[in-house]
XYZ file of C-alpha atoms in Angstrom:
726
model
C 37.972 26.204 266.125
C 38.843 29.231 268.251
C 38.261 32.613 266.578
C 40.593 35.566 267.123
C 38.708 38.874 267.243
C 39.692 42.521 267.220
C 38.887 44.232 270.482
C 39.228 47.553 272.253
C 39.955 47.300 275.967
C 38.600 50.244 277.924
C 41.036 50.671 280.794
C 41.246 53.182 283.616
C 44.178 54.825 281.765
C 42.612 54.869 278.309
C 41.547 52.577 275.492
C 43.978 50.085 273.969
C 43.699 48.127 270.740
C 43.760 44.378 271.303
C 43.214 40.925 269.873
C 41.042 38.492 271.825
C 40.704 34.693 271.696
C 38.317 33.074 274.154
C 38.071 29.363 274.981
C 34.939 27.281 274.485
C 32.756 27.422 277.633
C 33.393 23.792 278.552
C 37.180 24.378 278.591
C 37.214 27.862 280.134
C 39.489 28.020 283.189
C 38.560 31.653 283.775
C 42.263 32.572 283.785
C 43.339 35.400 281.432
C 46.616 35.605 279.548
C 47.951 39.008 278.458
C 50.729 39.295 275.854
C 52.875 42.404 275.349
C 54.771 42.951 272.057
C 58.306 44.093 271.353
C 59.669 47.471 270.332
C 59.012 47.117 266.615
C 56.304 44.525 267.097
C 52.570 44.647 267.623
C 49.733 42.556 268.962
C 49.650 40.660 265.658
C 52.986 39.032 266.555
C 50.993 36.750 268.852
C 48.366 35.734 266.291
C 49.991 32.304 265.785
C 49.789 31.635 269.561
C 46.330 32.868 270.495
C 44.186 29.955 269.182
C 46.317 27.356 270.978
C 46.243 29.277 274.245
C 42.467 29.679 274.070
C 41.946 26.022 273.165
C 43.797 25.135 276.371
C 41.226 27.074 278.411
C 42.868 30.487 278.736
C 41.262 33.813 277.853
C 44.011 35.219 275.651
C 44.584 38.915 274.910
C 47.387 40.628 272.991
C 47.458 44.412 272.876
C 49.350 47.395 271.473
C 50.907 49.995 273.740
C 49.183 53.334 273.848
C 51.069 55.728 271.573
C 52.758 52.922 269.628
C 50.590 53.159 266.508
C 48.144 55.909 267.396
C 48.312 59.425 268.748
C 48.936 59.757 272.470
C 48.366 62.591 274.894
C 51.881 62.342 276.283
C 55.422 61.863 275.040
C 56.235 59.802 278.141
C 57.191 56.402 276.812
C 59.111 55.238 279.816
C 58.933 51.615 280.788
C 57.327 52.633 284.067
C 54.509 54.415 282.209
C 53.788 51.390 280.021
C 53.981 49.068 283.032
C 51.274 51.154 284.685
C 49.229 50.846 281.487
C 49.740 47.081 281.644
C 48.352 46.939 285.195
C 45.285 48.804 283.909
C 44.939 46.247 281.102
C 45.061 43.425 283.660
C 42.210 45.092 285.522
C 40.227 45.476 282.306
C 40.449 41.814 281.287
C 39.317 40.723 284.753
C 39.238 36.992 285.306
C 38.806 34.645 288.222
C 42.549 34.637 288.971
C 45.433 37.042 288.297
C 46.446 36.829 284.623
C 49.522 35.122 283.267
C 51.547 37.850 281.509
C 53.985 37.442 278.608
C 56.391 40.049 277.266
C 58.423 39.740 274.065
C 61.776 41.569 273.913
C 60.971 45.185 274.961
C 57.666 43.856 276.286
C 59.630 41.689 278.730
C 60.961 44.823 280.418
C 57.436 46.260 280.615
C 56.205 43.019 282.198
C 59.166 42.989 284.587
C 58.439 46.525 285.766
C 54.788 45.640 286.390
C 55.777 42.462 288.248
C 58.178 44.358 290.501
C 55.671 47.131 291.184
C 52.606 44.978 291.873
C 53.512 41.274 291.897
C 50.150 40.143 293.276
C 48.383 41.463 290.194
C 50.134 38.863 288.031
C 49.610 35.114 288.050
C 53.037 34.603 286.451
C 55.496 36.423 284.199
C 57.146 35.056 281.049
C 59.952 36.857 279.203
C 60.502 35.894 275.535
C 63.801 37.072 274.059
C 64.181 39.515 276.945
C 67.411 39.358 278.930
C 68.687 40.763 282.223
C 69.475 44.382 281.306
C 70.600 46.888 278.690
C 72.556 49.474 280.670
C 76.037 48.120 279.852
C 78.423 49.538 277.225
C 77.559 46.886 274.621
C 73.819 47.490 274.798
C 74.096 51.266 275.062
C 76.141 51.243 271.857
C 73.518 49.155 270.065
C 70.672 51.340 271.310
C 72.508 54.566 270.514
C 73.317 53.424 266.990
C 69.720 52.432 266.373
C 68.446 55.772 267.650
C 70.914 57.708 265.475
C 70.022 55.780 262.333
C 66.325 56.125 263.102
C 66.666 59.895 263.379
C 68.332 59.994 259.949
C 66.338 57.446 257.969
C 63.063 57.044 259.860
C 61.188 53.777 260.383
C 62.282 52.435 257.015
C 65.609 51.553 258.608
C 63.867 48.626 260.299
C 62.619 46.955 257.121
C 65.854 45.048 256.324
C 65.663 43.433 259.763
C 61.997 42.536 259.406
C 62.091 41.137 255.883
C 64.562 38.447 256.904
C 61.803 36.972 259.096
C 59.192 36.810 256.320
C 59.383 34.503 253.285
C 59.410 36.359 249.977
C 56.300 34.567 248.779
C 54.301 35.686 251.847
C 53.105 38.858 250.187
C 50.321 39.587 252.659
C 52.613 39.492 255.703
C 55.216 41.626 253.968
C 52.589 44.212 253.134
C 51.273 44.115 256.703
C 54.765 44.844 258.041
C 55.313 47.727 255.629
C 52.060 49.251 256.834
C 53.001 48.689 260.447
C 56.363 50.398 260.036
C 54.693 53.312 258.307
C 52.206 53.769 261.181
C 54.695 53.245 264.016
C 55.167 56.533 265.834
C 58.798 57.675 266.099
C 58.171 59.284 269.492
C 57.317 55.881 270.926
C 60.339 54.151 269.426
C 62.836 56.818 270.508
C 61.289 57.054 273.976
C 61.422 53.279 274.379
C 65.078 53.173 273.241
C 66.008 55.787 275.849
C 64.145 53.855 278.547
C 65.843 50.571 277.669
C 69.270 52.119 278.125
C 68.477 52.516 281.824
C 67.354 48.912 282.406
C 69.756 47.085 284.727
C 69.840 43.454 285.841
C 67.016 43.078 288.380
C 67.014 39.304 288.717
C 67.360 39.428 292.492
C 64.332 41.691 292.804
C 62.327 39.373 290.570
C 63.218 36.384 292.754
C 62.010 38.288 295.813
C 58.511 38.659 294.317
C 58.053 34.849 294.566
C 56.194 34.938 291.270
C 56.376 32.013 288.880
C 58.787 33.159 286.159
C 59.807 31.858 282.727
C 62.773 32.995 280.622
C 62.450 31.822 277.012
C 64.674 32.410 273.996
C 65.395 30.916 270.604
C 68.555 28.832 270.458
C 69.898 31.150 267.694
C 69.089 34.342 269.645
C 72.572 35.708 270.425
C 72.740 39.324 269.266
C 71.626 41.019 272.476
C 72.337 38.273 275.027
C 74.184 34.999 274.828
C 72.670 31.662 275.841
C 74.826 31.771 278.966
C 73.468 35.213 279.858
C 69.875 34.041 279.437
C 70.596 30.968 281.585
C 72.302 33.021 284.286
C 69.406 35.467 284.358
C 66.914 32.630 284.802
C 68.967 31.048 287.583
C 69.392 34.302 289.530
C 65.694 35.152 289.181
C 64.548 31.662 290.186
C 62.886 31.262 286.793
C 62.253 28.302 284.547
C 64.395 28.370 281.372
C 63.016 27.305 277.982
C 65.140 27.256 274.817
C 63.205 26.973 271.545
C 65.033 25.015 268.850
C 65.001 26.452 265.361
C 64.131 29.965 266.562
C 65.983 33.233 266.931
C 64.650 36.398 268.601
C 60.942 35.791 267.926
C 59.973 32.191 268.789
C 56.319 33.239 268.836
C 56.564 33.901 265.078
C 59.231 31.390 264.081
C 58.101 28.319 266.098
C 54.616 29.194 267.393
C 53.535 25.604 268.107
C 56.582 24.804 270.221
C 56.387 28.205 271.916
C 52.716 27.684 272.840
C 53.511 24.229 274.247
C 56.290 25.665 276.404
C 54.020 28.404 277.730
C 51.212 25.948 278.458
C 53.560 23.596 280.338
C 54.792 26.519 282.403
C 51.282 27.746 283.183
C 50.035 24.252 284.007
C 52.743 23.948 286.644
C 52.005 27.428 287.930
C 48.257 26.786 288.085
C 48.831 23.484 289.886
C 51.048 25.148 292.508
C 48.400 27.827 292.958
C 45.733 25.149 293.325
C 47.858 23.352 295.913
C 48.158 26.555 297.929
C 44.392 26.963 297.687
C 43.851 23.422 298.946
C 46.333 23.848 301.808
C 44.413 26.946 302.920
C 41.185 24.915 302.881
C 42.515 22.175 305.166
C 43.970 24.520 307.756
C 42.250 23.954 311.139
C 40.503 27.305 311.040
C 37.069 28.689 310.278
C 36.201 29.124 306.600
C 33.611 31.856 306.166
C 33.290 31.285 302.414
C 35.203 28.353 300.895
C 33.198 28.398 297.673
C 35.410 30.771 295.622
C 38.334 28.468 296.434
C 36.269 25.433 295.399
C 35.360 27.150 292.143
C 39.032 27.920 291.475
C 39.997 24.289 292.038
C 37.186 23.035 289.816
C 38.202 25.382 286.986
C 41.965 25.063 287.129
C 42.623 21.639 288.685
C 39.396 19.607 288.958
C 41.503 16.505 289.626
C 44.343 17.600 291.899
C 46.997 15.200 293.253
C 48.221 16.384 296.655
C 50.517 15.206 299.401
C 48.693 15.620 302.695
C 51.239 16.738 305.323
C 52.075 13.760 307.516
C 49.571 11.591 305.641
C 49.222 9.665 302.400
C 49.101 10.861 298.825
C 45.620 11.953 297.853
C 43.593 13.182 294.907
C 41.084 16.006 295.327
C 37.913 15.968 293.192
C 35.624 18.958 292.686
C 33.321 18.064 289.766
C 29.851 16.633 290.342
C 30.325 13.631 288.041
C 33.651 12.693 289.655
C 32.297 12.996 293.195
C 29.180 10.969 292.317
C 31.350 8.237 290.844
C 33.546 8.248 293.931
C 30.519 7.666 296.182
C 28.850 5.047 293.992
C 31.722 2.881 292.740
C 32.553 -0.099 294.974
C 36.223 0.251 293.984
C 36.422 3.156 296.438
C 36.006 2.161 300.076
C 35.502 4.095 303.287
C 38.474 5.394 305.227
C 37.958 2.930 308.069
C 39.255 0.169 305.798
C 42.732 1.771 305.884
C 42.717 4.436 308.634
C 46.491 4.689 308.851
C 46.597 6.240 305.369
C 44.685 9.339 306.448
C 45.424 9.436 310.157
C 48.638 7.621 311.128
C 47.906 8.454 314.787
C 44.286 7.275 314.648
C 44.749 4.942 317.631
C 45.921 7.764 319.918
C 42.503 9.285 320.607
C 39.536 7.288 321.797
C 36.818 9.005 319.763
C 38.839 8.870 316.529
C 39.740 5.242 317.184
C 36.117 4.261 317.779
C 34.748 6.207 314.810
C 37.188 4.586 312.382
C 35.753 1.205 313.451
C 32.112 2.294 313.229
C 29.677 1.083 310.580
C 29.702 4.382 308.691
C 33.446 4.186 308.066
C 33.605 0.504 307.160
C 32.517 -1.784 304.344
C 30.931 -5.222 304.017
C 29.767 -7.053 307.176
C 31.020 -4.272 309.433
C 28.820 -1.776 307.572
C 25.903 -3.244 305.681
C 23.809 -5.183 308.266
C 23.581 -2.338 310.786
C 23.189 0.318 308.120
C 20.348 -1.688 306.512
C 18.613 -2.185 309.860
C 18.833 1.529 310.637
C 17.514 2.487 307.207
C 14.475 0.238 307.710
C 13.745 1.846 311.061
C 14.073 5.378 309.673
C 11.386 5.137 307.004
C 8.459 7.544 307.559
C 6.143 4.752 308.804
C 8.623 3.169 311.226
C 10.638 6.178 312.399
C 10.489 6.606 316.204
C 10.019 10.358 315.713
C 6.849 11.638 314.068
C 6.489 15.002 312.396
C 4.180 16.026 315.237
C 7.048 15.405 317.668
C 9.286 17.660 315.615
C 6.588 20.344 315.651
C 6.316 20.023 319.431
C 10.041 20.465 319.978
C 10.172 23.359 317.502
C 7.251 25.125 319.200
C 8.850 24.931 322.619
C 12.309 25.965 321.398
C 10.847 28.952 319.536
C 8.888 29.959 322.652
C 12.165 30.155 324.545
C 13.788 31.951 321.597
C 11.032 34.576 321.665
C 11.680 35.232 325.336
C 15.386 35.722 324.671
C 14.698 38.134 321.798
C 12.405 40.311 323.930
C 13.389 43.940 324.202
C 15.462 43.901 321.027
C 18.211 41.711 322.460
C 20.793 40.175 320.165
C 20.671 36.384 320.431
C 22.887 33.622 319.064
C 20.473 31.537 316.973
C 22.870 28.579 317.060
C 22.707 28.313 320.859
C 19.083 29.359 321.199
C 17.502 27.328 318.397
C 19.766 24.966 316.449
C 21.494 23.182 319.320
C 18.450 22.541 321.559
C 16.175 21.696 318.625
C 18.586 19.208 317.048
C 19.575 17.760 320.439
C 16.028 17.157 321.608
C 14.782 15.711 318.329
C 17.825 13.431 318.258
C 17.017 12.428 321.816
C 13.486 11.506 320.731
C 14.931 9.497 317.866
C 17.340 7.537 320.040
C 15.215 7.301 323.173
C 17.569 9.504 325.223
C 16.282 11.619 328.121
C 16.193 15.313 327.267
C 18.804 16.373 329.810
C 21.286 13.857 328.405
C 20.374 14.799 324.841
C 21.145 18.473 325.534
C 24.452 17.586 327.177
C 25.397 15.342 324.277
C 24.515 18.044 321.757
C 26.912 20.471 323.414
C 29.656 17.812 323.436
C 29.047 16.873 319.810
C 29.990 20.358 318.657
C 33.536 19.926 319.961
C 33.659 16.220 319.121
C 32.978 16.861 315.433
C 36.659 17.811 315.031
C 37.358 14.056 315.042
C 36.323 14.048 311.379
C 38.839 16.749 310.438
C 42.227 16.071 308.807
C 44.067 18.618 310.955
C 43.491 20.113 314.409
C 45.281 22.562 316.682
C 46.408 21.187 320.062
C 43.540 23.021 321.756
C 40.977 21.642 319.294
C 42.399 18.148 319.749
C 42.146 18.365 323.532
C 38.544 19.614 323.345
C 37.691 16.851 320.876
C 39.181 14.184 323.150
C 37.282 15.427 326.208
C 34.029 15.660 324.238
C 34.630 12.167 322.871
C 34.863 10.716 326.369
C 31.596 12.415 327.312
C 29.810 11.148 324.182
C 31.046 7.564 324.398
C 30.618 7.171 328.154
C 27.128 8.695 328.195
C 25.826 6.703 325.237
C 27.416 3.465 326.425
C 25.838 3.929 329.830
C 22.411 4.701 328.400
C 22.447 1.820 325.931
C 24.227 -0.714 328.099
C 22.366 -0.124 331.380
C 18.885 -0.227 329.889
C 18.159 3.393 330.829
C 16.530 4.175 327.504
C 12.916 5.157 327.938
C 10.093 4.809 325.416
C 10.722 7.326 322.693
C 7.504 9.303 323.337
C 6.883 8.957 327.062
C 9.942 10.437 328.764
C 9.861 12.090 332.163
C 11.554 15.444 331.800
C 14.120 16.564 334.373
C 12.964 19.576 336.311
C 15.609 21.857 334.869
C 14.521 20.966 331.370
C 10.827 21.558 332.194
C 11.758 24.967 333.543
C 13.152 25.828 330.107
C 9.771 25.014 328.569
C 11.085 22.030 326.598
C 8.524 19.451 325.497
C 7.812 16.086 326.998
C 5.068 14.318 325.084
C 3.005 15.701 322.254
C -0.112 15.744 324.444
C 1.613 17.901 327.082
C 2.089 20.601 324.470
C -1.590 20.857 323.564
C -0.801 20.795 319.848
C -3.481 21.872 317.372
C -5.230 19.206 315.402
C -3.901 20.390 312.034
C -0.319 21.022 311.111
C -1.615 23.682 308.721
C -2.149 25.863 311.779
C 1.633 25.797 312.247
C 2.261 26.759 308.645
C 3.378 23.211 307.698
C 2.831 21.389 304.398
C 0.400 18.897 305.970
C -0.567 17.021 309.094
C 1.380 14.083 310.491
C -1.222 11.718 309.066
C -1.100 13.443 305.685
C 2.688 13.074 305.648
C 2.435 9.310 306.222
C 3.645 9.343 309.846
C 2.278 6.618 312.142
C 0.389 6.881 315.379
C 2.048 6.443 318.780
C 5.233 4.387 318.722
C 6.678 2.583 321.695
C 10.221 1.323 321.357
C 13.447 1.747 323.185
C 15.198 3.839 320.567
C 17.797 3.074 317.960
C 20.630 2.684 320.465
C 19.101 -0.636 321.408
C 19.279 -1.665 317.757
C 23.012 -0.981 317.777
C 23.348 -3.114 320.911
C 21.564 -5.990 319.149
C 24.033 -5.858 316.242
C 27.095 -5.522 318.458
C 26.395 -7.944 321.315
C 30.097 -8.175 322.124
C 30.409 -4.444 322.834
C 33.902 -2.999 322.435
C 35.202 -0.038 320.500
C 33.290 -0.853 317.329
C 30.070 -0.763 319.348
C 31.100 2.507 321.003
C 31.974 3.974 317.615
C 28.569 2.978 316.243
C 26.845 4.727 319.140
C 28.954 7.874 318.735
C 28.487 7.978 314.982
C 24.749 7.408 315.235
C 24.277 10.265 317.683
C 26.744 12.555 315.907
C 25.189 12.035 312.485
C 21.635 12.382 313.810
C 22.517 15.592 315.633
C 25.250 17.387 313.718
C 23.900 17.640 310.177
C 20.441 18.861 311.308
C 21.986 21.395 313.708
C 24.312 22.729 311.005
C 21.536 22.658 308.413
C 19.505 24.946 310.675
C 22.263 27.515 311.221
C 23.449 27.498 307.620
C 19.888 27.641 306.295
C 18.806 30.396 308.672
C 21.771 32.497 307.621
C 20.988 32.028 303.927
C 17.314 32.886 304.367
C 18.087 35.981 306.436
C 20.702 37.093 303.887
C 18.125 36.648 301.105
C 14.952 38.321 302.427
C 13.021 37.811 299.189
C 13.610 34.065 299.434
C 12.625 34.104 303.111
C 9.430 35.990 302.279
C 8.542 33.458 299.578
C 8.921 30.570 302.040
C 7.043 32.456 304.763
C 4.138 33.071 302.402
C 4.127 29.578 300.890
C 5.247 26.793 303.273
C 4.742 24.331 300.421
C 8.126 25.580 299.177
C 9.789 24.056 302.249
C 10.927 20.868 300.524
C 12.614 22.717 297.694
C 14.023 25.312 300.075
C 15.691 22.600 302.142
C 17.140 20.979 299.007
C 18.545 24.326 297.911
C 20.127 24.956 301.313
C 21.687 21.500 301.183
C 22.996 22.190 297.686
C 24.190 25.717 298.280
C 25.915 25.297 301.663
C 25.897 21.647 302.829
C 26.849 20.623 306.386
C 29.043 17.806 305.052
C 31.629 19.338 302.756
C 34.004 16.463 301.974
C 33.675 12.697 301.483
C 36.772 10.486 301.768
C 37.360 7.154 300.059
C 40.349 4.872 299.410
C 41.042 3.413 295.953
C 41.327 -0.386 295.944
C 42.316 -0.805 292.299
C 44.037 1.254 289.587
C 41.799 3.884 288.009
C 41.904 7.415 286.703
C 39.948 10.643 286.947
C 40.265 13.236 284.216
C 43.356 11.522 282.837
C 45.107 11.535 286.224
C 46.156 7.995 287.243
C 45.087 6.883 290.728
C 46.973 3.870 292.097
C 45.516 1.552 294.749
C 45.889 2.877 298.273
C 45.392 6.496 297.223
C 43.001 8.588 299.299
C 40.377 10.473 297.313
C 38.688 13.564 298.711
C 35.424 14.432 297.007
C 34.533 18.038 297.814
C 30.746 17.849 297.882
C 30.382 21.587 298.414
C 32.186 22.131 295.103
C 30.308 19.365 293.276
C 26.942 20.851 294.236
C 27.938 24.112 292.526
C 29.317 22.544 289.367
C 27.787 24.395 286.377
C 27.455 21.045 284.610
C 25.112 19.949 287.413
C 22.882 23.029 287.603
C 22.684 26.414 285.936
C 23.629 29.630 287.735
C 25.040 27.548 290.610
C 26.191 30.459 292.783
C 22.674 31.882 293.092
C 20.571 30.866 296.104
C 17.108 30.064 294.728
C 14.582 28.086 296.767
C 12.478 27.470 293.646
C 15.355 25.669 291.906
C 14.718 22.251 290.391
C 17.534 19.862 289.496
C 17.421 16.613 287.547
C 19.591 14.908 290.177
C 19.766 15.522 293.921
C 22.736 17.278 295.501
C 25.427 15.054 296.986
C 25.052 16.568 300.445
C 23.949 13.303 302.088
C 26.080 11.156 299.802
C 24.813 8.574 297.353
C 25.167 4.844 296.844
C 25.720 2.319 299.600
C 26.784 4.952 302.149
C 23.840 7.275 301.512
C 22.814 8.733 304.873
C 19.930 6.591 306.234
C 18.668 9.533 308.291
C 18.556 12.035 305.443
C 14.742 12.022 305.283
C 14.521 12.808 308.991
C 17.054 15.637 308.699
C 15.007 17.113 305.866
C 11.888 16.815 308.022
C 13.595 18.763 310.818
C 14.372 21.615 308.465
C 11.115 21.730 306.524
C 9.228 21.925 309.836
C 11.424 24.505 311.539
C 12.125 27.057 308.806
C 8.500 27.988 307.981
C 7.677 28.149 311.707
C 10.712 30.358 312.384
C 9.988 32.755 309.532
C 6.247 33.050 310.220
C 6.680 33.582 313.933
C 9.530 36.101 313.581
C 8.990 38.055 310.338
C 11.224 40.821 311.691
C 14.185 38.533 312.371
C 17.414 40.011 311.008
C 21.113 39.258 311.161
C 22.818 41.386 313.810
C 26.429 40.756 312.811
C 28.745 38.436 310.919
C 28.480 34.725 311.733
C 31.314 32.823 313.383
C 31.869 29.542 311.593
C 32.989 26.227 313.005
C 36.725 25.689 313.388
C 38.131 23.430 312.150
C 35.607 23.330 309.351
C 37.116 21.517 306.390
C 35.005 18.355 306.465
C 31.956 19.491 308.440
C 30.565 22.998 308.107
C 28.445 24.860 310.598
C 27.985 28.138 312.440
C 28.911 28.530 316.089
C 27.541 32.034 316.515
C 24.732 33.470 314.384
C 23.748 36.785 316.005
C 20.188 37.842 315.241
C 17.723 40.456 316.425
C 13.957 40.743 316.030
C 13.351 44.205 314.576
C 9.652 44.084 315.369
C 10.579 43.747 319.035
C 12.744 46.893 319.068
């Protein structure tokens, strides 16, 4: 059961007395709620609400105005002054998102003033028993009469009003109210009455803030404003209207259960709209420097979020580890290629997109399993066409060229100088592609990766289409014309030799032990075979697709793209993380045996593949949200990998981290990436070599991330400088 505690909030404008009710950790949305009392009320008026609000996941606070029950340094009790105090309270309670704010009666005017002054500081505003204004003749008469009587009789004049709300047998509450009236400071009450007399109808201004607003009143609350006046105020302000049956001016005291339910319904809708805006920002075809705070917000507030993708099907977005793992493992959810028109109605319009949707990675059953199984068997450590020694050879040559570019303290783009050539050439070794073609394909794959994105700008779409033609035509020519050479005995084009790129392992004069390169072990120790002679994996695709066609072309494009893109992005994303965390980089530099765990942490913390898409084939539900057949499901792997239920302290980058289950970065289940072991080998070879050879390597500016970058994440420009060379 949730406990309500006394609290003192230290704000920038002074301390305030408060009540606090916090949710259990498993239910915590991280969103605060702040409740402001009425003129003759106090924070205790919200005691009946606080446990229910906290149980729903909100961090609930109710507070007393400064000077209401304690001495104050000023006699200024204007609504503006107390609105400024409220903003300071919002800062003090913190929270992952702007707080939802509730004001009862007089408190509604305080909340309104804060909302009009700084609308972005509030998540929403709710007004309980607080109408449009009090500057008319009727209200001025009421306020003036109250002030006159108060000056003659003191606070005791309010007891007849209060006692009608409290049953005679509730002795404790009656005594509490007597004490409260005795402590209430007349200067506050009279100052507040004067301020209220100047409050006009500001519904139009409230509407202009675009905040989510709620106007609530008891159905018997008619003394200050009629039901029609409350309804008109809500309509003009663009607010939701809630009428609480069986209540008068204080629904929070008279019908607390119903009042809490109404508030929670309002906030749930508000939080969902906020989550939708967050998701829309994530799928914009732009670069996302740091999507993880947005992921965390979705996971807290709407871990299962139904959305309508613009121009596409209805979808459900998942951000929890368990939900994403289920999505990838359960056969009831199939790859997007089984129903491409749901996600991309125009999928036939662009050659690369059309071919990829038909490829083995996007299909199920016979179109997927035989080729995927054959590839997986060929990519085991003992049968893989690329040995660790080959990876070392490519890395050595690429880093030689990188060193030359860094000479004299020059700033160099690590993506262009290291990640692209390294990933391209190793992929070429894997597929039996000549180095010159591998480098050209690597450059094209960067633009072609937009084919996986849900939305593109016209310029991105045109670049993707041109890159797609290059990728498909080149790979089809190499595979179809028998131009693939043995994977380890390629003749290098002259221009590639001039760049110092490797041909065979022997040409590089590699040392006998990988320990000399700072690697965990030699090729033999890692279980890699001796010389391999085959014609690359493209020939394997040709064997499984003897009829050719677009499915065959899609298989070729997907095979190259997957083999190249994730390793290239893993290098840029990992290099950035290591350079931003010098203590972690030093640990890996000093102990290359940490390479395996370092790579796993990079994959968890900032994975190249951010989103997995599946289509539901039967009715199901996630987190109580029904999912009908034909619904697209988007599992955000980058969010799942940082789920606190998966690993502790998930937003810390720690290369010594151990987890009971692997991150979802390469998927899981029947579509688990068959080349994941090779991609890990790339990274565990390169990172120790990079850090040991360039201990003075530092970031020289902010990175420029891939755009669009919703589905696949990478860095296009990672400026670095070698301080030891300066």
